[in-house]
XYZ file of N, CA and C in Angstrom:
219
model
N -0.500 -10.377 -81.837
C -1.112 -11.240 -82.937
C -0.129 -12.281 -83.404
N -0.385 -13.080 -83.995
C 0.196 -14.367 -84.106
C 1.232 -14.215 -84.984
N 1.182 -13.581 -86.238
C 2.211 -13.337 -87.169
C 3.371 -12.241 -86.293
N 3.021 -11.559 -85.739
C 3.988 -10.662 -85.015
C 4.570 -11.272 -83.975
N 4.246 -12.179 -83.066
C 4.929 -13.236 -82.247
C 5.565 -13.831 -83.147
N 5.255 -14.925 -84.262
C 6.086 -15.377 -85.093
C 7.304 -14.791 -85.761
N 7.164 -13.404 -86.107
C 8.233 -12.972 -86.726
C 9.135 -12.451 -85.650
N 8.905 -12.389 -84.154
C 9.899 -12.069 -83.206
C 10.630 -13.282 -82.838
N 10.135 -14.755 -83.145
C 10.919 -15.627 -82.889
C 12.038 -15.742 -84.067
N 11.883 -15.315 -85.367
C 12.927 -15.148 -86.375
C 13.506 -16.619 -86.634
N 14.624 -16.906 -86.566
C 15.402 -18.083 -86.952
C 15.165 -19.031 -86.194
N 14.786 -18.816 -84.889
C 14.667 -19.956 -84.045
C 13.566 -20.853 -84.416
N 12.179 -20.146 -84.914
C 11.191 -20.844 -85.122
C 11.399 -22.155 -85.941
N 10.623 -22.969 -85.623
C 10.517 -24.375 -86.427
C 9.387 -24.883 -86.938
N 8.717 -24.947 -86.070
C 6.959 -25.466 -86.662
C 5.968 -24.994 -85.308
N 4.888 -24.919 -85.878
C 3.392 -24.796 -85.199
C 2.622 -26.307 -85.500
N 2.313 -27.109 -84.338
C 1.661 -28.037 -84.531
C 0.438 -27.899 -83.861
N -0.829 -28.805 -84.335
C -2.240 -28.924 -83.708
C -1.695 -30.098 -82.690
N -2.434 -30.030 -81.622
C -2.419 -30.970 -80.714
C -3.723 -31.065 -79.986
N -4.217 -32.199 -79.570
C -5.507 -32.595 -78.896
C -5.805 -31.531 -77.959
N -4.720 -30.962 -77.323
C -5.013 -30.046 -76.287
C -4.810 -28.721 -76.726
N -4.460 -28.007 -77.860
C -4.448 -27.001 -78.597
C -3.112 -26.944 -79.535
N -2.133 -26.213 -79.285
C -1.034 -25.990 -80.074
C 0.295 -26.171 -79.580
N 1.466 -26.520 -80.291
C 2.683 -26.742 -80.021
C 3.409 -25.744 -80.716
N 4.175 -24.995 -80.487
C 5.349 -24.105 -81.220
C 6.787 -24.888 -80.574
N 7.412 -24.942 -81.692
C 8.623 -25.405 -81.601
C 9.818 -24.777 -82.132
N 10.700 -24.216 -81.274
C 11.705 -23.597 -81.522
C 13.251 -24.270 -81.468
N 14.349 -23.682 -81.677
C 15.441 -24.285 -81.445
C 16.492 -23.249 -81.340
N 17.502 -23.278 -80.052
C 18.321 -22.241 -79.837
C 19.634 -23.057 -79.406
N 20.662 -22.428 -79.813
C 21.898 -23.160 -79.596
C 22.053 -24.625 -79.674
N 21.343 -25.335 -80.803
C 21.188 -26.590 -80.942
C 20.399 -27.468 -80.264
N 19.536 -26.872 -79.450
C 18.490 -27.559 -78.571
C 17.221 -27.096 -78.706
N 16.331 -28.151 -78.930
C 15.228 -27.746 -79.329
C 14.183 -27.570 -78.135
N 13.418 -26.493 -78.235
C 12.411 -26.269 -77.166
C 10.688 -26.337 -77.729
N 9.908 -26.507 -76.652
C 8.427 -26.448 -77.272
C 7.823 -25.871 -76.257
N 6.417 -24.929 -76.652
C 5.808 -24.389 -75.925
C 4.329 -24.858 -76.228
N 3.467 -25.038 -75.285
C 2.077 -25.338 -75.703
C 1.079 -24.749 -74.748
N 0.017 -24.466 -75.656
C -1.100 -23.359 -75.177
C -2.253 -23.956 -76.142
N -3.573 -23.407 -75.389
C -4.626 -23.700 -76.300
C -5.053 -22.941 -77.436
N -4.367 -21.812 -77.698
C -4.339 -21.067 -78.861
C -2.945 -20.694 -79.385
N -2.846 -20.612 -80.792
C -1.617 -20.397 -81.322
C -0.792 -19.008 -80.831
N -1.585 -18.113 -80.676
C -0.890 -16.713 -80.068
C -0.113 -17.024 -78.610
N -0.899 -17.681 -77.674
C -0.396 -18.085 -76.639
C 0.811 -19.082 -76.631
N 0.853 -20.140 -77.523
C 2.020 -20.675 -77.720
C 3.025 -20.078 -78.380
N 2.695 -19.034 -79.238
C 3.975 -18.576 -79.602
C 4.389 -17.414 -78.426
N 3.516 -16.782 -77.707
C 4.022 -15.950 -76.565
C 4.734 -16.734 -75.492
N 4.656 -18.066 -75.418
C 5.283 -18.538 -74.124
C 6.505 -19.196 -74.991
N 6.643 -19.416 -76.345
C 8.070 -19.796 -76.810
C 8.921 -18.654 -76.838
N 8.327 -17.556 -77.161
C 8.904 -16.130 -77.057
C 9.593 -16.095 -75.677
N 8.840 -16.043 -74.569
C 9.292 -15.846 -73.240
C 10.448 -16.703 -72.669
N 10.247 -18.268 -73.205
C 11.138 -19.181 -72.936
C 12.604 -18.825 -73.560
N 12.511 -18.138 -74.695
C 13.727 -17.827 -75.393
C 14.322 -16.704 -74.832
N 13.687 -16.028 -74.417
C 14.227 -14.654 -73.536
C 14.756 -15.161 -72.466
N 14.324 -15.913 -71.805
C 14.829 -16.590 -70.427
C 16.032 -17.412 -70.477
N 16.032 -17.859 -71.703
C 16.960 -18.792 -71.927
C 18.484 -18.349 -71.602
N 19.648 -19.090 -71.485
C 20.986 -18.940 -71.402
C 21.447 -20.218 -72.206
N 21.761 -19.979 -73.309
C 22.375 -21.238 -74.289
C 23.778 -21.719 -73.896
N 24.476 -20.775 -72.678
C 25.638 -21.352 -72.220
C 25.510 -22.084 -71.031
N 24.271 -22.338 -70.552
C 24.193 -22.785 -69.456
C 23.893 -24.355 -69.502
N 24.473 -25.195 -68.767
C 24.481 -26.422 -68.706
C 22.835 -26.837 -68.131
N 22.393 -26.136 -67.282
C 21.236 -26.273 -66.578
C 20.004 -26.339 -67.710
N 20.065 -25.730 -68.915
C 19.039 -25.864 -69.862
C 18.654 -27.145 -70.387
N 19.672 -28.316 -69.973
C 19.347 -29.427 -70.453
C 19.879 -30.063 -71.898
N 19.201 -30.989 -72.265
C 19.943 -31.559 -73.662
C 19.278 -31.584 -74.655
N 17.794 -31.087 -74.636
C 16.975 -31.087 -75.653
C 15.694 -30.283 -75.162
N 14.494 -31.213 -74.764
C 13.399 -30.478 -74.811
C 12.994 -29.952 -73.633
N 12.421 -28.873 -73.472
C 11.897 -28.290 -72.527
C 10.590 -27.619 -73.007
N 9.340 -28.157 -72.217
C 8.138 -27.779 -72.589
C 7.560 -26.773 -71.498
N 6.861 -25.741 -72.040
C 5.899 -24.737 -71.201
C 4.472 -25.066 -71.650
N 3.717 -25.158 -70.559
C 2.341 -25.589 -70.986
C 1.220 -24.669 -70.086
N 0.473 -24.282 -70.778
C -0.915 -23.412 -70.015
C -2.100 -24.253 -70.288
N -3.085 -24.189 -69.356
C -4.380 -24.710 -69.899
C -5.253 -24.278 -71.142
N -5.578 -24.936 -71.796
C -6.485 -24.315 -72.878
C -7.697 -23.664 -72.477
């Protein structure tokens, strides 16, 4: 459920935006903004959560800012 996924993102959650393709969740971890996009809010939250689980905030390979995960709507 959407609210449960948002709760799991905790302090990293920044915003949920509507896009022409669906929804975008923005999170921030270790000063790096990340986005996850999907056709519905639940999937966007789930992708954002997976992205944070897989993230290594100390890794230079994480890039300097935006990383996006996208699924087809």
